[in-house]
Tab-separated table of C-alpha atoms in Angstrom:
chain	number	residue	atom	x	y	z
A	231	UNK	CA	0.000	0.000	0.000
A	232	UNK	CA	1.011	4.141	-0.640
A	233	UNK	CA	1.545	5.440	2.297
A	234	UNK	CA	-1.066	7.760	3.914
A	235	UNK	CA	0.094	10.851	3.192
A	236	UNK	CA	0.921	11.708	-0.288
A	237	UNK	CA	4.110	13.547	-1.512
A	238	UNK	CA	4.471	16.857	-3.119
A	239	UNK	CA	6.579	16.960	-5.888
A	240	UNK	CA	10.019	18.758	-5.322
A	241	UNK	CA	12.773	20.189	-7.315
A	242	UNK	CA	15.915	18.082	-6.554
A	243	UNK	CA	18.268	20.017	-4.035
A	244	UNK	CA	21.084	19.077	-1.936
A	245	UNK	CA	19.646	15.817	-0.760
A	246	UNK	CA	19.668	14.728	-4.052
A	247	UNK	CA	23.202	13.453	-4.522
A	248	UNK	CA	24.894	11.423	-6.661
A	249	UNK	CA	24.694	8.297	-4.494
A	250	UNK	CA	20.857	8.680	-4.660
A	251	UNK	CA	20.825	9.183	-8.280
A	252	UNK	CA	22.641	5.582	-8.934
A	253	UNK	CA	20.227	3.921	-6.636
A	254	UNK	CA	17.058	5.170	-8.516
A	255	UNK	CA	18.760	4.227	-11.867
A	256	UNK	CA	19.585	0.979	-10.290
A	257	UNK	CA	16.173	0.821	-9.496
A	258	UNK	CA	14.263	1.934	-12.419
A	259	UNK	CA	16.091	-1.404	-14.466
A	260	UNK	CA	15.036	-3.816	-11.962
A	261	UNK	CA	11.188	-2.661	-11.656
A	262	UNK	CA	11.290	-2.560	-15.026
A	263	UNK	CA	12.851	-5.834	-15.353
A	264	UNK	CA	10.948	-7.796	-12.503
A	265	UNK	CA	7.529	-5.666	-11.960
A	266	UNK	CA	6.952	-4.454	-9.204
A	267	UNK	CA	6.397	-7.582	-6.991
A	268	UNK	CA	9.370	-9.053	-8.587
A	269	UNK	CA	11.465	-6.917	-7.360
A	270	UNK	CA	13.406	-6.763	-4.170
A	271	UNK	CA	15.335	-4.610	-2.341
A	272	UNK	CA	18.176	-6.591	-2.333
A	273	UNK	CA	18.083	-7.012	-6.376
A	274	UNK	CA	18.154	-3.134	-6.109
A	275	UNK	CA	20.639	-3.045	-3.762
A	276	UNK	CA	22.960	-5.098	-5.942
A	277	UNK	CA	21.708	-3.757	-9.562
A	278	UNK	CA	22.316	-0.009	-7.729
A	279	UNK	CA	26.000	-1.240	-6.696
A	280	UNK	CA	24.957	-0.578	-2.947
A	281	UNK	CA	24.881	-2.430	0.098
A	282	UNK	CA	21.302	-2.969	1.584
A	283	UNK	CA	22.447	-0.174	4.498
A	284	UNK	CA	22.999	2.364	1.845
A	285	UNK	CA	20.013	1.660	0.166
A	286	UNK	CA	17.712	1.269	3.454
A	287	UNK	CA	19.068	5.110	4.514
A	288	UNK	CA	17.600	7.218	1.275
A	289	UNK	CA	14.532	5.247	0.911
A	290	UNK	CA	12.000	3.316	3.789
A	291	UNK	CA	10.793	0.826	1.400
A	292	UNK	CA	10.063	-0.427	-1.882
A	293	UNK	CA	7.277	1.943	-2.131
A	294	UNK	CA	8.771	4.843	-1.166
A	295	UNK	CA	11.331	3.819	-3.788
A	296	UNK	CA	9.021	3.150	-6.630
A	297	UNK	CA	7.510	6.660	-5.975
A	298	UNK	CA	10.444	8.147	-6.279
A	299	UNK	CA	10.977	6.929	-9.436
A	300	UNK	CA	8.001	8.101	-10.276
A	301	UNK	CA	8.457	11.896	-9.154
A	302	UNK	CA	11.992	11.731	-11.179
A	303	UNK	CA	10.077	11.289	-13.774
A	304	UNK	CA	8.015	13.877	-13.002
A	305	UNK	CA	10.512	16.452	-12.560
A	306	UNK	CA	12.337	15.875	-15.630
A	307	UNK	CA	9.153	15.805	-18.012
A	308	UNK	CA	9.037	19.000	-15.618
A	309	UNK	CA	12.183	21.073	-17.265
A	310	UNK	CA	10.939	21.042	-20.704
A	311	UNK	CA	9.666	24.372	-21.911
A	312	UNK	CA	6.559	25.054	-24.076
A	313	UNK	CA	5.847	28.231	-25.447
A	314	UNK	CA	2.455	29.417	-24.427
A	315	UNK	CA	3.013	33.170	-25.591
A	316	UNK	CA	-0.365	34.599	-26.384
A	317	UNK	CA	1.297	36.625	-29.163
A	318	UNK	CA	2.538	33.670	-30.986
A	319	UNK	CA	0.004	32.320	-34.047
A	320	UNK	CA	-2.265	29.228	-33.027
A	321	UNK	CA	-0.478	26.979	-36.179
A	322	UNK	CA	2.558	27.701	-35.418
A	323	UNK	CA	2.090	27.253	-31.510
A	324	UNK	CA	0.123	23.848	-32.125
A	325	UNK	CA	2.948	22.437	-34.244
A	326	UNK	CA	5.663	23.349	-31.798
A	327	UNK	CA	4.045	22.440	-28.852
A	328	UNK	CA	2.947	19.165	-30.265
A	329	UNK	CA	6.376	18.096	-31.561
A	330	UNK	CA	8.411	19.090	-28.475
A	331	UNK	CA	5.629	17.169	-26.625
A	332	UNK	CA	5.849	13.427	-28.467
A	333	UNK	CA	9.495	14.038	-28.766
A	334	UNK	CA	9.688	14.454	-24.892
A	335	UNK	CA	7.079	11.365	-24.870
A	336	UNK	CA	8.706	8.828	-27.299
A	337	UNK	CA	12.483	9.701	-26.458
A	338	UNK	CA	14.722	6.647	-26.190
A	339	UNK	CA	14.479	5.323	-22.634
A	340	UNK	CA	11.086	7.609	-21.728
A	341	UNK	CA	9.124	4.937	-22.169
A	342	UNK	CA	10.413	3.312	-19.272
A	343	UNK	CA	8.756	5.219	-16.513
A	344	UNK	CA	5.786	5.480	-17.829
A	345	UNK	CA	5.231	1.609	-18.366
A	346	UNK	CA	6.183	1.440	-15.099
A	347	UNK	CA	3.122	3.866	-13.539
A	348	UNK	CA	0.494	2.280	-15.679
A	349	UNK	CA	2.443	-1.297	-14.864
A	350	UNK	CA	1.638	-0.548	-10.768
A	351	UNK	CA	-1.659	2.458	-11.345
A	352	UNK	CA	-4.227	0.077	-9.870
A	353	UNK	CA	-2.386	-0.621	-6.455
A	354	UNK	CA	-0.975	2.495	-5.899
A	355	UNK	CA	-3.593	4.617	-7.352
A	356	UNK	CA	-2.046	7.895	-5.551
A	357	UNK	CA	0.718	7.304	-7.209
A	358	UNK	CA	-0.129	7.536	-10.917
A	359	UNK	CA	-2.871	9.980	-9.735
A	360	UNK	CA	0.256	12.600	-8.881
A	361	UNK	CA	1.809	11.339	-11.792
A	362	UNK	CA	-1.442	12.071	-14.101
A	363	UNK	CA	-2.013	15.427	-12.480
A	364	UNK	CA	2.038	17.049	-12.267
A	365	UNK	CA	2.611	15.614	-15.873
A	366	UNK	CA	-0.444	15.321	-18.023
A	367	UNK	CA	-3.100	17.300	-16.750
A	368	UNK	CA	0.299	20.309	-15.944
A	369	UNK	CA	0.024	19.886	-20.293
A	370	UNK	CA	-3.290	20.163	-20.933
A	371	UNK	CA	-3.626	23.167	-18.677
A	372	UNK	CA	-0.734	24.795	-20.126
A	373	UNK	CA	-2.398	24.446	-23.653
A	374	UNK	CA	-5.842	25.205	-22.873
A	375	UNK	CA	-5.062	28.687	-21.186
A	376	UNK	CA	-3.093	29.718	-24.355
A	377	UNK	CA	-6.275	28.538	-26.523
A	378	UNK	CA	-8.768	30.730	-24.196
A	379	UNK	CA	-6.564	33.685	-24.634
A	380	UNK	CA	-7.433	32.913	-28.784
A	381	UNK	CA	-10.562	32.518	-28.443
A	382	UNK	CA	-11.152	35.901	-25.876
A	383	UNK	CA	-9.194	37.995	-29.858
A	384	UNK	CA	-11.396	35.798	-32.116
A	385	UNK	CA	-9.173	33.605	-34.024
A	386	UNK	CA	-10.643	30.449	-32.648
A	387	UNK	CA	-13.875	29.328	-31.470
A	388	UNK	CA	-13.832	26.706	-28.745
A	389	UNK	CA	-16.502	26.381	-26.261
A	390	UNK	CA	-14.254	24.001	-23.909
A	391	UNK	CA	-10.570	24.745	-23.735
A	392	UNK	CA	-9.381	22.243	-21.410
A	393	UNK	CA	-11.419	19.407	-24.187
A	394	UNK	CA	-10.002	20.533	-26.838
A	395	UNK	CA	-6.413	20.919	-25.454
A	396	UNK	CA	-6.885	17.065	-24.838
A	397	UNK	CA	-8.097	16.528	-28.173
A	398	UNK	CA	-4.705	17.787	-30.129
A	399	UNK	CA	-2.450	16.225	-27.671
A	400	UNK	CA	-3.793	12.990	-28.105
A	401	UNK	CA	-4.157	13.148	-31.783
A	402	UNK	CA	-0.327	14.177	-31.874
A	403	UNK	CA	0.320	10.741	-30.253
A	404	UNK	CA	-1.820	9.023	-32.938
A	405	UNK	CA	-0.134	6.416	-34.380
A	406	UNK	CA	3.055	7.118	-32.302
A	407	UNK	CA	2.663	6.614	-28.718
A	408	UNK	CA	1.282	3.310	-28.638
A	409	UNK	CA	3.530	1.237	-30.714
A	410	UNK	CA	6.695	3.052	-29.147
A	411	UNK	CA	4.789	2.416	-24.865
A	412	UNK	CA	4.431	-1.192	-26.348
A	413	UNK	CA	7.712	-1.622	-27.537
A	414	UNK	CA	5.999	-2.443	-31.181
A	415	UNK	CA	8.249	0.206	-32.586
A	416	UNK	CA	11.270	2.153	-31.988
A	417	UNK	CA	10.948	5.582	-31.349
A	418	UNK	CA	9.283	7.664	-34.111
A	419	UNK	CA	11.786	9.760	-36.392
A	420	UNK	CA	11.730	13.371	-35.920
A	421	UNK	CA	10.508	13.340	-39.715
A	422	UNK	CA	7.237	11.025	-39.224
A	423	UNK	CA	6.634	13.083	-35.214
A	424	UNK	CA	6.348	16.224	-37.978
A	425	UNK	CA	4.073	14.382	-40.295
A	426	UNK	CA	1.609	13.574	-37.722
A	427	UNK	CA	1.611	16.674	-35.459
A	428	UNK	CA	0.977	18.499	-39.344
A	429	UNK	CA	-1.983	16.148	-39.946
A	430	UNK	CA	-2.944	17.069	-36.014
A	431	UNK	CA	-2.575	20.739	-35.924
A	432	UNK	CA	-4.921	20.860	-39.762
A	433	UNK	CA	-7.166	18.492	-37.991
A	434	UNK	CA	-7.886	21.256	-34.915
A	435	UNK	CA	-7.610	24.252	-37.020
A	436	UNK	CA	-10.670	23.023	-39.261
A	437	UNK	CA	-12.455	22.068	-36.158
A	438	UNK	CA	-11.676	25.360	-34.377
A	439	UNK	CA	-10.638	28.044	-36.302
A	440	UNK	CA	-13.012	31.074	-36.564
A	441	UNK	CA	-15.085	31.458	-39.326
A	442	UNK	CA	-14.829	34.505	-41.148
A	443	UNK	CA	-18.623	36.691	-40.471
């Protein structure tokens, strides 16, 4: 079971040393390796390169651990930048937002993590709940407030933001996301991510640009 009361996300800080980084990595490859009951913390302890003491002083438990992991994750999606300048044009704001996005989503090794949450969801719902909410949902907000401030000067006509900020983020993953989280398919090229955030971005404009009066 999660323990009672949930963690806040934090930016790493002095606490977050070196020693703590190689047991997280260690970690990561044996959850994803095992599952989650497969996996021990003396497996981590030896895949990490760290005696059972170490490991036992940074982290309580296994699921302490795991959500650790998990807020990593977190953080990192966390650093990359989109551009939600109300001055920028809606095309040109869709198409960057949406490749930066499946780029950050289908990058070599990415994957990992987020097998990993849906992999363990069910048990420890509070855990891919603070996943969903500090990664996702932080992207669909982030898009929908920069489509309101379009549709307040006219140039689009949306009666739900936060829908329709859903809608082109998960027709950007069309086609891409699922082979690549199933390991079906490598990662997309940065060519064919362009193709289908084009065919996305034409897709929303015809749904929600303005028509001329």
């Amino acid at each position: 079971m999660v323990a009672a009361t949930p963690h806040t996300l934090q930016a790493p800080g002095e606490d977050d040393s070196g020693k703590r980084r190689q047991i997280l990595a260690g970690a990561s490859r044996v959850f994803l390796d095992l599952g989650f009951d497969g996996a021990s913390m003396g497996e981590i302890a030896r895949v990490a390169g760290v005696s059972k003491g170490t490991l036992y002083v940074y982290f309580a438990d296994k699921n302490r651990l795991f959500e650790a992991i998990v807020e990593q994750e977190a953080l990192e999606q966390g650093k990359v930048l989109f551009n939600y300048d109300p001055g920028r044009d809606v095309p040109t704001t869709l198409r960057d937002f949406g490749q930066t996005y499946i780029h950050l989503l289908c990058r070599p090794g990415g994957g990992s993590a987020i097998r990993t949450v849906m992999s363990i969801a069910e048990r420890m719902p509070d855990v891919g709940r603070r996943f969903y909410q500090c990664v996702i949902e932080n992207r669909i907000n982030g898009l929908a407030t920069y489509l309101d401030a379009h549709v307040s000067n006219g140039d689009l006509a949306i009666e739900d933001c936060q829908h329709a900020a859903a809608q082109f983020i998960q027709v950007c993953q069309a086609s891409l996301f699922l082979p690549f989280i199933f390991q079906s398919a490598a990662p997309p090229s940065p060519e064919r991510i362009a193709q289908v955030v084009e065919s996305a971005t034409q897709m929303f404009l015809a749904a929600y640009r303005a028509k001329p009066v």
